[in-house]
Short mmCIF file of C-alpha atoms in Angstrom, two decimals:
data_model
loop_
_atom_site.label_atom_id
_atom_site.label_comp_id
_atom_site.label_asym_id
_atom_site.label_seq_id
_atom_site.Cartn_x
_atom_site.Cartn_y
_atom_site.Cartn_z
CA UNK Q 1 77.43 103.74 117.20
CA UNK Q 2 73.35 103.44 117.45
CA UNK Q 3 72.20 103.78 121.45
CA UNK Q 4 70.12 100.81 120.50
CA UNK Q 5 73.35 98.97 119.79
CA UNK Q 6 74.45 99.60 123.28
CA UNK Q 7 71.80 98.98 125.13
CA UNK Q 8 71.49 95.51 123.71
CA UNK Q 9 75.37 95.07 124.31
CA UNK Q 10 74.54 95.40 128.12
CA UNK Q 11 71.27 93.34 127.77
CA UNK Q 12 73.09 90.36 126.28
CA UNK Q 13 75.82 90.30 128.45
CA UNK Q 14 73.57 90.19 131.71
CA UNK Q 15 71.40 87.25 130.44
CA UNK Q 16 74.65 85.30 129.78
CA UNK Q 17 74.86 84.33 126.05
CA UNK Q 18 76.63 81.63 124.79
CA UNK Q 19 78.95 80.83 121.87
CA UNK Q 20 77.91 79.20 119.53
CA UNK Q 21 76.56 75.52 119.62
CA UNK Q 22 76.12 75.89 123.16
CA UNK Q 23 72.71 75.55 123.49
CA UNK Q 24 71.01 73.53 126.77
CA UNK Q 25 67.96 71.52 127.04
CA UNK Q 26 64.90 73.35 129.05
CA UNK Q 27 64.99 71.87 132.72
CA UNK Q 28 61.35 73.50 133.89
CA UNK Q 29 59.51 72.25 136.80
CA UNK Q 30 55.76 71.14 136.82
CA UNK Q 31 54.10 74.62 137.03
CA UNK Q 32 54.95 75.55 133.45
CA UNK Q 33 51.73 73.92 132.61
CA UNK Q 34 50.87 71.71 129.18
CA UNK Q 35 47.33 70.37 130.09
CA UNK Q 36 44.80 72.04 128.22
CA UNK Q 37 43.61 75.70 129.65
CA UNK Q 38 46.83 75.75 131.64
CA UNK Q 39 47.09 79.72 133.01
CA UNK Q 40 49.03 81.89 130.98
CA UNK Q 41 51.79 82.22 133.51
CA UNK Q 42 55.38 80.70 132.99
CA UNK Q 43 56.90 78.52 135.49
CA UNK Q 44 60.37 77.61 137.26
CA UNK Q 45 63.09 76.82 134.57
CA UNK Q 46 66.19 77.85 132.09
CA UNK Q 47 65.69 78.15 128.75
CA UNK Q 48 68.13 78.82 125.78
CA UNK Q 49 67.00 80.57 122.37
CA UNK Q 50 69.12 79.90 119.49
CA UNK Q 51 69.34 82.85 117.38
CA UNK Q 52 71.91 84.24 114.37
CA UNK Q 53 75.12 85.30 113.52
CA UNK Q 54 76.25 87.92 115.49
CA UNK Q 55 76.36 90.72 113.25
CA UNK Q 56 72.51 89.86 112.33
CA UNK Q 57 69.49 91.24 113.61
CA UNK Q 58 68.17 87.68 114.80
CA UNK Q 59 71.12 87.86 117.85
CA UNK Q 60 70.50 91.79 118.37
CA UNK Q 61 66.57 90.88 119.29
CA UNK Q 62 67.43 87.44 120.81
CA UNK Q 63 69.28 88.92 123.36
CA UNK Q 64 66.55 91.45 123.77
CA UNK Q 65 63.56 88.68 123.95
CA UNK Q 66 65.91 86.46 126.46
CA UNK Q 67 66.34 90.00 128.98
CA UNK Q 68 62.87 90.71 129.02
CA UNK Q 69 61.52 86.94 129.85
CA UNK Q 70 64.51 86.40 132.34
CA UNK Q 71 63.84 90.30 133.89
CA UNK Q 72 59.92 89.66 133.63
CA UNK Q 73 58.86 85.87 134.26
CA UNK Q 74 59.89 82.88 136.76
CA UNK Q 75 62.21 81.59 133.80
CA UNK Q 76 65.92 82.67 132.69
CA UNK Q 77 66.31 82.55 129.53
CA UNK Q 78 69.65 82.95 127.13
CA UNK Q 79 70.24 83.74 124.11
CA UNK Q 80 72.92 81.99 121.83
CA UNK Q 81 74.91 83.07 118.36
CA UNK Q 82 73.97 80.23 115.53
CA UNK Q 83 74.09 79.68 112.05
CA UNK Q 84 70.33 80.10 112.10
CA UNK Q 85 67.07 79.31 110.39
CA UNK Q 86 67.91 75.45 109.21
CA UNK Q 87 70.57 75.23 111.97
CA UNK Q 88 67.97 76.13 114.59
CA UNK Q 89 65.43 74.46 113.61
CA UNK Q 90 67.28 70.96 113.52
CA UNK Q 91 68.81 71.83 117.11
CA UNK Q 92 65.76 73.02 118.20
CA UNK Q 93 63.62 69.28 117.39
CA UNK Q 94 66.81 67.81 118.65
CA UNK Q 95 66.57 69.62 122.41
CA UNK Q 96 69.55 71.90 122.28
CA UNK Q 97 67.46 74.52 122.27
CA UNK Q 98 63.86 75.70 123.44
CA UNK Q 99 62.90 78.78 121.10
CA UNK Q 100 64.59 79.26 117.18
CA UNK Q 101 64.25 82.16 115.04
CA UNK Q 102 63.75 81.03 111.26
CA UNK Q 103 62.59 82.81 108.18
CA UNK Q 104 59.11 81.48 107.08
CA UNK Q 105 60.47 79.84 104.15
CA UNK Q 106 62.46 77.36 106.74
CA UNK Q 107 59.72 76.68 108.80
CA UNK Q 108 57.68 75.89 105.86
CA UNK Q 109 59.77 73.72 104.97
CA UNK Q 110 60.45 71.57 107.68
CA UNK Q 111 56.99 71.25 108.85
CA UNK Q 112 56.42 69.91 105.33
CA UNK Q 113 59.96 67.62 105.59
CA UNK Q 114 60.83 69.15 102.63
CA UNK Q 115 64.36 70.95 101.74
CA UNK Q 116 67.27 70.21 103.86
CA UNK Q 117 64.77 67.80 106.13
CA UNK Q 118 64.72 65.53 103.97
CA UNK Q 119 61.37 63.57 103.73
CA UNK Q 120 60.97 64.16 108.00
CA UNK Q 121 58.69 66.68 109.00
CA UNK Q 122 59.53 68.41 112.26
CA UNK Q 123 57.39 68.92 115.32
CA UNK Q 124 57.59 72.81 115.34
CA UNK Q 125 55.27 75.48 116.27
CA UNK Q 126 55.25 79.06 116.06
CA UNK Q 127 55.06 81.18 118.97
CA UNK Q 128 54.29 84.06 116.75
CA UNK Q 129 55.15 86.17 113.52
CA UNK Q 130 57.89 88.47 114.07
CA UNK Q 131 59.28 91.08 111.90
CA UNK Q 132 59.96 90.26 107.81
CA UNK Q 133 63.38 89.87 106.49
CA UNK Q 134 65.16 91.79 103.57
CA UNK Q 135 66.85 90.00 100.94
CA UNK Q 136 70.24 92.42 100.61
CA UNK Q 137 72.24 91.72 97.98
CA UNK Q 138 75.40 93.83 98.02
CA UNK Q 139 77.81 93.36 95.30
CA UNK Q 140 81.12 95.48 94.62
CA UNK Q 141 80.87 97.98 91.93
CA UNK Q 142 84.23 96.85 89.92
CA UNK Q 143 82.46 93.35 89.71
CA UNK Q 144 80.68 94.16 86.81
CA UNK Q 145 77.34 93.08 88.46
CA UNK Q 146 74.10 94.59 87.53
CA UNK Q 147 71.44 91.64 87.92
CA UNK Q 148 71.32 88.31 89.66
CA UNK Q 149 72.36 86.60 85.93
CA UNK Q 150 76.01 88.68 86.18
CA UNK Q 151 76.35 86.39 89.35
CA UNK Q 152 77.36 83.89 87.13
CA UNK Q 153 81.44 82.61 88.20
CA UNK Q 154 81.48 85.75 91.00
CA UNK Q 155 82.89 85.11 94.39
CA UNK Q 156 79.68 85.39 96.21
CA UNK Q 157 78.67 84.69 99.61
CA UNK Q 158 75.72 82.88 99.87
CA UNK Q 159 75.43 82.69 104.19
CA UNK Q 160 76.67 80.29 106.96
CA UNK Q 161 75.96 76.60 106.16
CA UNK Q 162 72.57 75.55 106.81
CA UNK Q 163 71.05 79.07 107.52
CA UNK Q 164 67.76 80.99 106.01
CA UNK Q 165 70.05 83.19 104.03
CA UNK Q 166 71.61 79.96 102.13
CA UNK Q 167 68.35 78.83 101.38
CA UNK Q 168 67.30 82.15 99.80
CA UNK Q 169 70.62 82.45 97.86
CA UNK Q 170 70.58 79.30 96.44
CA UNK Q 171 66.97 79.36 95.40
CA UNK Q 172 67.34 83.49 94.43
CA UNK Q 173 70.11 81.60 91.80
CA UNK Q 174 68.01 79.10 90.78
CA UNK Q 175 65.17 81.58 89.88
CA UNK Q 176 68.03 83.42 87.68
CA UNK Q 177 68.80 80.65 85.74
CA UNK Q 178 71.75 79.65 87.91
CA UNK Q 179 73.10 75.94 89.15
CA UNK Q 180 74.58 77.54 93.03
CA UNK Q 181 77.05 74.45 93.01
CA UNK Q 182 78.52 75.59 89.37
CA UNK Q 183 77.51 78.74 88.42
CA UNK Q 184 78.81 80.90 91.45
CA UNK Q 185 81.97 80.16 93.62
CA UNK Q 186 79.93 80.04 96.69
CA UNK Q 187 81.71 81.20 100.05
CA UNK Q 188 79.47 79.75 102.86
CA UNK Q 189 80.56 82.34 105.22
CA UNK Q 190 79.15 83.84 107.81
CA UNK Q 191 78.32 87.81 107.93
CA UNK Q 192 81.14 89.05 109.93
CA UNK Q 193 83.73 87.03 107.46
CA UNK Q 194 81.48 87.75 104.52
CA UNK Q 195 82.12 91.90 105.33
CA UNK Q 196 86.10 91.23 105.49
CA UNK Q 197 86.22 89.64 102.26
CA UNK Q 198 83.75 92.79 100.90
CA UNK Q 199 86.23 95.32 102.25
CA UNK Q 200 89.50 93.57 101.13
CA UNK Q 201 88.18 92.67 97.79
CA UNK Q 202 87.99 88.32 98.20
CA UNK Q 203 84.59 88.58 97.96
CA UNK Q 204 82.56 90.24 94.37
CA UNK Q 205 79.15 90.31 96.27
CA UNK Q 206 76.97 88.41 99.24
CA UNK Q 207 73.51 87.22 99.77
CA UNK Q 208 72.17 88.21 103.76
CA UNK Q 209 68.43 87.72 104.72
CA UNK Q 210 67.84 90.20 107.48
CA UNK Q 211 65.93 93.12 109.41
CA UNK Q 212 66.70 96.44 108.88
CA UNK Q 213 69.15 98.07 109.80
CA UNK Q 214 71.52 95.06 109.95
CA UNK Q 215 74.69 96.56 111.66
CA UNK Q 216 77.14 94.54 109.05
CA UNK Q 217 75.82 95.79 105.78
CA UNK Q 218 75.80 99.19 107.84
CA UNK Q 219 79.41 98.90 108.19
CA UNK Q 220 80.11 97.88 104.77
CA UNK Q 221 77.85 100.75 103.13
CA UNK Q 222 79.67 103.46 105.82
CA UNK Q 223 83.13 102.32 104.96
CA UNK Q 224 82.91 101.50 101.06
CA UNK Q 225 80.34 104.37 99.90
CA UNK Q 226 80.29 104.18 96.35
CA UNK Q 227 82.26 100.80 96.04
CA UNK Q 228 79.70 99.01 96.98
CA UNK Q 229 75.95 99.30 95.84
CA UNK Q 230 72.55 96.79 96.38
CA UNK Q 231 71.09 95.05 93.29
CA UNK Q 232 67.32 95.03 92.49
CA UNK Q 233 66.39 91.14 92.91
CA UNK Q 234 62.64 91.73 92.10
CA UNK Q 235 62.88 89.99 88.84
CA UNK Q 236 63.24 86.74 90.45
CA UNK Q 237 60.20 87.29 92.70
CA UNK Q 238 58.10 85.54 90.57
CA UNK Q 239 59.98 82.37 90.73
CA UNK Q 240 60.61 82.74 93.95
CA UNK Q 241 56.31 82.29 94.89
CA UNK Q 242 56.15 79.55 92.95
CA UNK Q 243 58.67 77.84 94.94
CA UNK Q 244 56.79 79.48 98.57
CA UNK Q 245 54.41 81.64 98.23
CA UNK Q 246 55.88 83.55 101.21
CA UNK Q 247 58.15 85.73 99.31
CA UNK Q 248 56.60 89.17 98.56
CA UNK Q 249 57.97 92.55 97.62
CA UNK Q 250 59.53 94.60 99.73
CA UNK Q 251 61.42 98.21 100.08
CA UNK Q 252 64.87 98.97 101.65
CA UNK Q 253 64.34 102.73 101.90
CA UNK Q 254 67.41 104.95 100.76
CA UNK Q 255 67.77 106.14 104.24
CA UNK Q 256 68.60 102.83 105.85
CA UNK Q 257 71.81 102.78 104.26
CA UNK Q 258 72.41 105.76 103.08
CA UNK Q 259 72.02 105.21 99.48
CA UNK Q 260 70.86 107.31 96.90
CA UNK Q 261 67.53 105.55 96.45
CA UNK Q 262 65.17 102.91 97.98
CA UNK Q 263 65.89 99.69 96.70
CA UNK Q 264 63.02 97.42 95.40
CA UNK Q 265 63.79 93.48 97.08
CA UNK Q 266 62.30 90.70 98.07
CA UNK Q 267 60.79 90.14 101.94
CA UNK Q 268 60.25 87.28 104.11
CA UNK Q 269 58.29 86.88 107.06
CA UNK Q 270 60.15 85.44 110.53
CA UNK Q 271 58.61 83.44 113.03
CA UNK Q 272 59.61 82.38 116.69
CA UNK Q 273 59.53 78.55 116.79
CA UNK Q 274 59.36 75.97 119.90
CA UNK Q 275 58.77 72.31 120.01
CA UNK Q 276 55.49 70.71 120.02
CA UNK Q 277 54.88 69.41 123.27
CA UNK Q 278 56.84 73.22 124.70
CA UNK Q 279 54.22 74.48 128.02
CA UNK Q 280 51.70 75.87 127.05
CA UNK Q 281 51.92 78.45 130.46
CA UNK Q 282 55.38 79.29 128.75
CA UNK Q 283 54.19 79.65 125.38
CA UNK Q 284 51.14 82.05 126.51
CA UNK Q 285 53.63 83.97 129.03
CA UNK Q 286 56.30 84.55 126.58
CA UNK Q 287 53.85 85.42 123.21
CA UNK Q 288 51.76 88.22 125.97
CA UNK Q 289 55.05 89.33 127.27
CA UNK Q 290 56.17 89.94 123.31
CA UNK Q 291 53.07 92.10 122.99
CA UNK Q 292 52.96 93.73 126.04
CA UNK Q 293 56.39 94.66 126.04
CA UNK Q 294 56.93 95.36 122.60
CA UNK Q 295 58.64 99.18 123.16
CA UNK Q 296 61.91 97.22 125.01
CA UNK Q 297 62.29 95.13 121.54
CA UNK Q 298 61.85 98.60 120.17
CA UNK Q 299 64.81 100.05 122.38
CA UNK Q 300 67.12 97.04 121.26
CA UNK Q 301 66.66 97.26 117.88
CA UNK Q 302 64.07 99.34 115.15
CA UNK Q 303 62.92 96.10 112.63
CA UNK Q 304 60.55 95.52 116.35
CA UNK Q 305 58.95 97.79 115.40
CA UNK Q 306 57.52 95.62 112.81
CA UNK Q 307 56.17 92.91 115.21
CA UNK Q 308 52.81 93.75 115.04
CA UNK Q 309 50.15 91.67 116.69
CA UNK Q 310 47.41 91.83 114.01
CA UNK Q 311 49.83 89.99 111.81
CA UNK Q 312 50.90 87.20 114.77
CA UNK Q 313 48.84 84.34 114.02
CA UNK Q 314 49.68 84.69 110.51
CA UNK Q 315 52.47 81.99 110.51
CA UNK Q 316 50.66 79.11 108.17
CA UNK Q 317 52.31 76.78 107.38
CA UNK Q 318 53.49 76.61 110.73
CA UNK Q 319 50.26 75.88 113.26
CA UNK Q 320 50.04 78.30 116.19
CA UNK Q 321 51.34 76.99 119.58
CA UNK Q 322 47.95 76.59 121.22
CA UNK Q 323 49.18 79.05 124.44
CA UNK Q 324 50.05 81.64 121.79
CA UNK Q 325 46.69 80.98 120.77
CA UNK Q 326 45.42 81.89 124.13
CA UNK Q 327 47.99 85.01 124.39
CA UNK Q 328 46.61 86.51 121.48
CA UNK Q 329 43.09 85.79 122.35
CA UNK Q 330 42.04 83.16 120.00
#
């Protein structure tokens, strides 16, 4: 196994993180700071950070994030396995949790109360851009599957209920001419499920939004070689900007995997979310302490190394906390 996967086995583990669901409201005292120009130093308090299944990259660098803000900063944070982005998101607005990954897309849509929110824009903001996402779509090579079309009446897993990945299989469907609640037997399953069924044949394929290397698909590539191989989902790109324009094309090189060549797909930016009125002290300490301490996010897992603080404050729709503002020097 990859050191980094050990080291963030340990890191996890020490900052306590909790099963799923288990999220807890932030309980910070008065230095955390909210008035404006509030110093970019954290104060007393827990926080929790509601991240992704656990064979997904968002709970490998969640763990990460809540080590290095517990080991470097007056608050202890942990990190918690969810369904993610539209999971998050709701839990996060609803106070069961203080920072959410999501995939851009999500956030998009619920600051525009428009998708699963339903009409009710949410009081997010983004702490910062992260890493982008890579639409993998792995299908088994007796399927007969060559394009997102030959989906049609597959056993395909489309993600956990009310996650990112769902929302990019279902409109990834749509763009091929596909009605998801007809046209596919959906399995809403999570990754770890999802590569069982793969491996004993119950499942012909699965949608999973993620970083790169995600340790599931790594598993599934190792152990099924040549039964299992990625499609090329570009075609749909097109449709897919019209729906956000945050899709773009992306690159899974061949060496990731170990396939025989890179793979042309479809990428998605990620963004760290917190509520509205979250301290501004926090927000600054946490977005500087991203920066600064980038090469530990590095040592837990490589897509860090694709946090890059040029690209930060690019998180529109989603407006900029205003102490990540300050963090980043704006």
């Amino acid at each position: 196994m990859r050191s980094w996967t050990l080291k963030v086995a340990v890191g996890v583990l020490s900052v306590g993180l909790v099963a799923a669901g288990c999220g807890g409201k932030r309980t910070p005292d008065a230095a955390g700071g909210t008035a404006a120009g509030a110093a970019c130093e954290a104060g007393d308090g827990r926080i929790t950070i509601a991240t992704g299944n656990s064979g997904g990259v968002y709970y490998v660098i969640g763990g990460g994030l809540a080590k290095l803000i517990s080991d470097n900063t007056k608050l202890k944070a942990t990190a918690a396995e969810t369904g993610a982005s539209v999971q998050n998101i709701q839990q996060l607005v609803a106070g069961d949790y203080d920072m959410a990954f999501s995939l851009a897309d999500t956030a998009a849509d619920a600051v525009a109360g428009k998708g699963a929110f339903d009409g009710k824009p949410q009081q997010v903001r983004a702490l910062t851009r992260l890493y982008p996402n890579y639409t993998q779509v792995l299908v088994r090579t007796d399927a007969g599957i060559d394009s997102v079309a030959d989906l049609r009446g597959k056993r395909i897993s489309t993600g956990s209920p009310k996650s990112g990945t769902e929302v990019i299989a279902n409109r990834l469907l749509t763009a091929a001419g596909l009605n998801p609640e007809t046209d596919v037997q959906a399995q809403r399953l999570d990754l770890a499920k999802t590569a069982d069924g793969m491996k004993d044949g119950s499942i012909d394929g699965l949608v999973w939004s993620g970083g790169l290397p995600t340790a599931q698909i790594t598993d599934l590539t190792t152990s099924l070689k040549d039964e299992v191989e990625f499609l090329d989902i570009t075609p749909q790109l097109d449709a897919l900007k019209e729906v956000n324009g945050v899709y773009d094309r992306g690159v899974i090189p061949a060496a990731t995997y170990g396939q025989p060549a890179d793979v042309p797909t479809v990428a998605v930016p990620n963004v760290l979310l917190v509520r509205s009125d979250f301290p501004e002290g926090d927000a600054c300490a946490v977005t500087k302490l991203i920066y600064d301490r980038k090469a530990d996010l590095e040592a837990v897992h490589p897509a860090a190394k694709d946090i890059l603080r040029d690209k930060a404050a690019m998180t529109d729709p989603v407006p900029l906390h205003p102490g990540s503002l300050d963090a980043l020097g704006g």
